[in-house]
């Protein structure tokens, strides 16, 4: 639905359903979607939160943040867009063939459900879902194995749902409401609604790993004295790309830290009382993939949450990322595989240690504590990233070359005074990467290949986001090569399960935009054929970025900058 249409609808949508119902939630969500103004969104949420019981407030806050369970809770419902389409077809009686083109037109499973439900029913039933009931459904789905069983549950839940209930149940199950809300805005709305500081709301959300509990505490005025709960991942702090050395000199204070930029898997290690867990940037737990990291983390002198990178190594030397790829995608890591491709964890930041939350401390203090708990030794399985203090940006050229010679990707430059800002891409950390321009993009549609790849979905059309705020995806190119056959085979299965629309007997498929790739190309050219106005010439896939989600891909702005740079 276009914005104008949504605004018109929102004006007439009555907001009279009880707050603890799914219909009530959906009515507010529609109004949130209809405005682009952050303050208005926050005010709508605030008024809604105010009316909810504690239990419903916890659910409402999580649902608006696009979460089915608290963030610290590892459960998932595992329901894909394909399954939801089959359910909508069964409940409405509309053929799958009839639904397919609607996905292309509307671009969102929830919108398709709304249209299909509105069309299929002569009379709109009375709303019957509550937030608590929705949560029971999520719980049961998370405990149910097999598509058939999940489908039966969903058909039961959606039969008799109103179009608006169906729309938001589907959106919640897909895990993205797409109403222009991020978790940060929900924190802001909670802070405003209950008259608390945004910083303390965000802090409690980070410590507890639950925006729902945070909202309830904010209302009660109970935000102090919350202790860190380990074993839920905290969002990672991100870096901004520096254009050149002058850019760094301008942004950084007189003295700054310089570290190698390691090309591995970003990971957060939690360790307490002998228990250890490792989480990736997408907040998935991957401890079982790196068994050799458990013992060194379990025997640290204190409990800790450490930020760092898992890299392939041989002794003190760090190897290319490709070495690590050998271990990814394997369900079990055998002793042979461990011996053939050993890894190390390079620690570069510390968020918590010895009962002390450190995120608000300056980086130099966090490093000081980190240096005290990581054992010495450049070849250790758990090792410290070397941080040099420098004061001349001109010296960075030599550092960059040295980092490249050590096999690393480039440099990270960090402000020693900066706090750790979870989930933020700020200017306290700058990255200086290889000369080759690359973009992180998301796959939007796929096609079968040719020759020996004729049985694989190997040709990918990919997109960037319109902007940080606007998630609209704009296709900018199509790539045919760069991944291994094993990766292509695995992705082919994934794309089949996550197809939203197929053409030419399944040879061409529009897919859920979730697979992120890092691509390179010869140059960017302007293109009338592409909605975003640009196309990449001769794009090649460098690698799969399964550590990134579609919200983290590059934007049209980054593409424009590349064009400007190449015109200089
Ligand atoms: P990119 O993945 O290109 O957006 O670059 C940011 C990533 O660099 C971070 O998410 C980390 O995974 C990685 N990185 C590598 N070395 C460091 C380091 N020394 N400090 C912080 N991040 C690093």
Coordinates of C-alpha atoms in Angstrom, one line a residue, residues 27-251:
X27 CA -5.0 -0.3 14.8
X28 CA -2.2 1.6 16.5
X29 CA 0.4 0.0 14.2
X30 CA -1.6 1.3 11.2
X31 CA -1.5 4.8 12.6
X32 CA 2.2 4.4 13.3
X33 CA 2.8 3.3 9.7
X34 CA 0.8 6.3 8.4
X35 CA 3.2 8.9 9.7
X36 CA 6.8 9.4 9.0
X37 CA 7.3 11.7 12.0
X38 CA 9.2 10.0 14.8
X39 CA 7.6 12.1 17.5
X40 CA 4.2 11.2 16.3
X41 CA 5.1 7.6 16.2
X42 CA 6.4 7.8 19.7
X43 CA 3.3 9.6 20.9
X44 CA 1.0 7.0 19.4
X45 CA 2.9 4.2 21.1
X46 CA 3.1 6.0 24.4
X47 CA -0.7 6.5 24.5
X48 CA -1.2 2.9 23.7
X49 CA 1.3 1.6 26.2
X50 CA -0.3 3.7 29.0
X51 CA -3.6 1.7 28.6
X52 CA -2.1 -1.8 28.8
X53 CA -1.8 -4.1 31.8
X54 CA 1.8 -5.1 32.8
X55 CA 1.6 -8.4 31.0
X56 CA 0.2 -6.8 27.8
X57 CA 2.7 -4.0 28.0
X58 CA 5.6 -6.4 28.0
X59 CA 4.1 -8.1 24.9
X60 CA 3.1 -4.9 23.1
X61 CA 6.6 -3.4 23.5
X62 CA 8.3 -6.6 22.2
X63 CA 5.8 -6.8 19.3
X64 CA 6.4 -3.2 18.3
X65 CA 10.1 -3.9 18.3
X66 CA 9.4 -6.8 15.9
X67 CA 10.3 -9.4 18.4
X68 CA 8.3 -12.6 19.0
X69 CA 10.1 -13.4 22.3
X70 CA 12.3 -11.4 24.6
X71 CA 15.7 -10.8 22.9
X72 CA 17.4 -13.0 25.6
X73 CA 15.1 -15.8 24.7
X74 CA 16.6 -18.1 22.0
X75 CA 13.2 -19.5 20.9
X76 CA 12.0 -18.9 17.3
X77 CA 8.7 -19.8 15.6
X78 CA 10.5 -20.7 12.3
X79 CA 7.6 -19.8 10.0
X80 CA 8.6 -18.7 6.4
X81 CA 6.7 -16.5 3.9
X82 CA 6.0 -19.6 1.8
X83 CA 4.2 -21.4 4.6
X84 CA 2.2 -18.3 5.5
X85 CA 1.1 -17.9 1.8
X86 CA -0.2 -21.5 1.8
X87 CA -2.0 -20.8 5.1
X88 CA -3.6 -17.6 3.7
X89 CA -4.6 -19.5 0.6
X90 CA -6.2 -22.3 2.6
X91 CA -8.1 -20.0 4.9
X92 CA -9.4 -17.5 2.3
X93 CA -9.9 -20.1 -0.4
X94 CA -7.9 -18.0 -2.9
X95 CA -5.5 -20.0 -5.0
X96 CA -1.8 -19.7 -4.5
X97 CA -1.6 -18.6 -8.2
X98 CA -4.0 -15.8 -7.4
X99 CA -2.0 -14.7 -4.4
X100 CA 1.5 -14.7 -6.0
X101 CA 1.2 -11.6 -8.1
X102 CA 0.0 -9.7 -5.1
X103 CA 3.4 -10.2 -3.3
X104 CA 5.1 -8.5 -6.2
X105 CA 2.6 -5.6 -6.2
X106 CA 2.4 -5.2 -2.4
X107 CA 5.9 -6.4 -1.4
X108 CA 4.8 -7.6 2.1
X109 CA 3.3 -10.8 3.3
X110 CA 1.1 -8.9 5.8
X111 CA -0.4 -6.6 3.2
X112 CA -1.2 -9.6 1.0
X113 CA -2.9 -11.3 3.9
X114 CA -5.0 -8.2 4.6
X115 CA -6.1 -7.9 1.0
X116 CA -6.9 -11.6 0.7
X117 CA -8.9 -11.7 4.0
X118 CA -10.8 -8.5 3.1
X119 CA -11.7 -9.9 -0.3
X120 CA -12.6 -13.4 0.7
X121 CA -15.1 -12.5 3.4
X122 CA -18.5 -11.2 3.0
X123 CA -18.9 -10.2 6.6
X124 CA -16.0 -9.1 8.8
X125 CA -15.9 -11.4 11.9
X126 CA -15.6 -9.9 15.3
X127 CA -11.9 -9.6 16.4
X128 CA -11.0 -12.5 18.8
X129 CA -7.3 -12.6 19.2
X130 CA -5.7 -11.2 22.3
X131 CA -2.0 -10.3 22.8
X132 CA -1.7 -13.1 25.4
X133 CA -3.3 -15.6 22.9
X134 CA -0.9 -14.5 20.2
X135 CA 2.0 -15.2 22.6
X136 CA 0.7 -18.7 23.3
X137 CA 0.5 -19.3 19.6
X138 CA 4.2 -18.2 19.2
X139 CA 5.2 -20.5 22.1
X140 CA 3.4 -23.5 20.6
X141 CA 4.8 -22.8 17.2
X142 CA 8.3 -22.7 18.6
X143 CA 7.7 -26.1 20.2
X144 CA 6.1 -27.6 17.1
X145 CA 8.3 -29.5 14.5
X146 CA 7.4 -30.0 10.9
X147 CA 5.7 -27.7 8.3
X148 CA 2.5 -29.7 8.3
X149 CA 2.0 -29.4 12.0
X150 CA 2.8 -25.7 12.0
X151 CA 0.5 -25.2 9.0
X152 CA -2.4 -26.8 10.9
X153 CA -1.8 -24.5 13.9
X154 CA -1.7 -21.5 11.7
X155 CA -4.8 -22.4 9.8
X156 CA -6.6 -22.8 13.1
X157 CA -5.4 -19.4 14.3
X158 CA -6.2 -17.5 11.1
X159 CA -9.6 -19.0 10.4
X160 CA -12.1 -16.4 11.7
X161 CA -9.4 -13.6 12.0
X162 CA -10.3 -10.1 10.8
X163 CA -8.2 -8.8 7.9
X164 CA -6.3 -6.6 10.3
X165 CA -5.6 -9.4 12.7
X166 CA -4.4 -11.6 9.8
X167 CA -2.2 -8.8 8.6
X168 CA -0.4 -8.3 11.9
X169 CA -0.3 -11.9 12.9
X170 CA 1.5 -12.5 9.6
X171 CA 3.8 -9.5 10.0
X172 CA 4.7 -10.7 13.6
X173 CA 5.5 -14.2 12.3
X174 CA 7.7 -12.9 9.5
X175 CA 9.5 -10.9 12.2
X176 CA 9.3 -7.5 10.7
X177 CA 6.3 -5.1 11.0
X178 CA 7.6 -2.7 8.4
X179 CA 5.9 0.3 9.9
X180 CA 9.0 2.4 10.2
X181 CA 9.8 1.5 13.8
X182 CA 13.1 0.3 15.1
X183 CA 13.8 -0.9 18.6
X184 CA 15.4 2.4 19.4
X185 CA 12.2 4.2 18.7
X186 CA 10.3 1.8 21.0
X187 CA 12.8 2.7 23.7
X188 CA 12.2 6.3 23.0
X189 CA 8.4 5.9 23.2
X190 CA 8.7 4.0 26.5
X191 CA 11.0 6.8 27.9
X192 CA 8.6 9.5 26.9
X193 CA 5.4 7.7 27.9
X194 CA 6.6 7.1 31.5
X195 CA 8.7 10.2 31.9
X196 CA 12.1 8.4 32.1
X197 CA 15.5 9.2 30.5
X198 CA 16.1 7.5 27.2
X199 CA 19.6 6.6 28.3
X200 CA 18.4 4.6 31.4
X201 CA 15.7 2.9 29.3
X202 CA 18.2 1.8 26.7
X203 CA 20.6 0.7 29.4
X204 CA 18.0 -1.5 31.1
X205 CA 17.0 -2.9 27.8
X206 CA 20.6 -3.8 27.2
X207 CA 21.2 -5.3 30.6
X208 CA 18.0 -7.4 30.7
X209 CA 17.8 -8.2 27.0
X210 CA 14.0 -7.6 27.1
X211 CA 12.3 -4.4 25.9
X212 CA 9.1 -5.9 27.4
X213 CA 10.5 -6.1 30.9
X214 CA 12.1 -2.7 30.4
X215 CA 8.8 -1.1 29.5
X216 CA 7.2 -2.5 32.7
X217 CA 10.1 -1.4 34.8
X218 CA 10.0 2.1 33.3
X219 CA 6.3 2.5 34.1
X220 CA 7.0 1.4 37.7
X221 CA 10.0 3.7 38.0
X222 CA 12.2 0.6 38.6
X223 CA 15.2 1.3 36.3
X224 CA 17.9 1.5 38.9
X225 CA 20.0 -1.3 40.3
X226 CA 19.3 -3.7 37.4
X227 CA 22.1 -6.2 37.1
X228 CA 23.6 -7.4 33.9
X229 CA 22.2 -10.7 32.9
X230 CA 24.7 -12.7 30.9
X231 CA 24.0 -15.1 28.1
X232 CA 21.9 -12.9 25.9
X233 CA 23.7 -11.1 23.2
X234 CA 24.1 -7.3 23.3
X235 CA 24.0 -5.4 20.0
X236 CA 27.4 -4.7 18.5
X237 CA 29.0 -1.3 18.1
X238 CA 29.7 -0.6 14.5
X239 CA 32.2 1.5 12.6
X240 CA 31.8 4.1 9.8
X241 CA 34.0 3.9 6.7
X242 CA 36.6 6.7 6.6
X243 CA 37.0 8.2 3.1
X244 CA 40.8 8.9 3.6
X245 CA 43.4 9.9 6.0
X246 CA 42.3 13.5 6.1
X247 CA 38.8 12.3 7.1
X248 CA 40.4 10.5 10.0
X249 CA 42.5 13.5 11.1
X250 CA 39.3 15.5 11.1
X251 CA 37.2 13.1 13.1

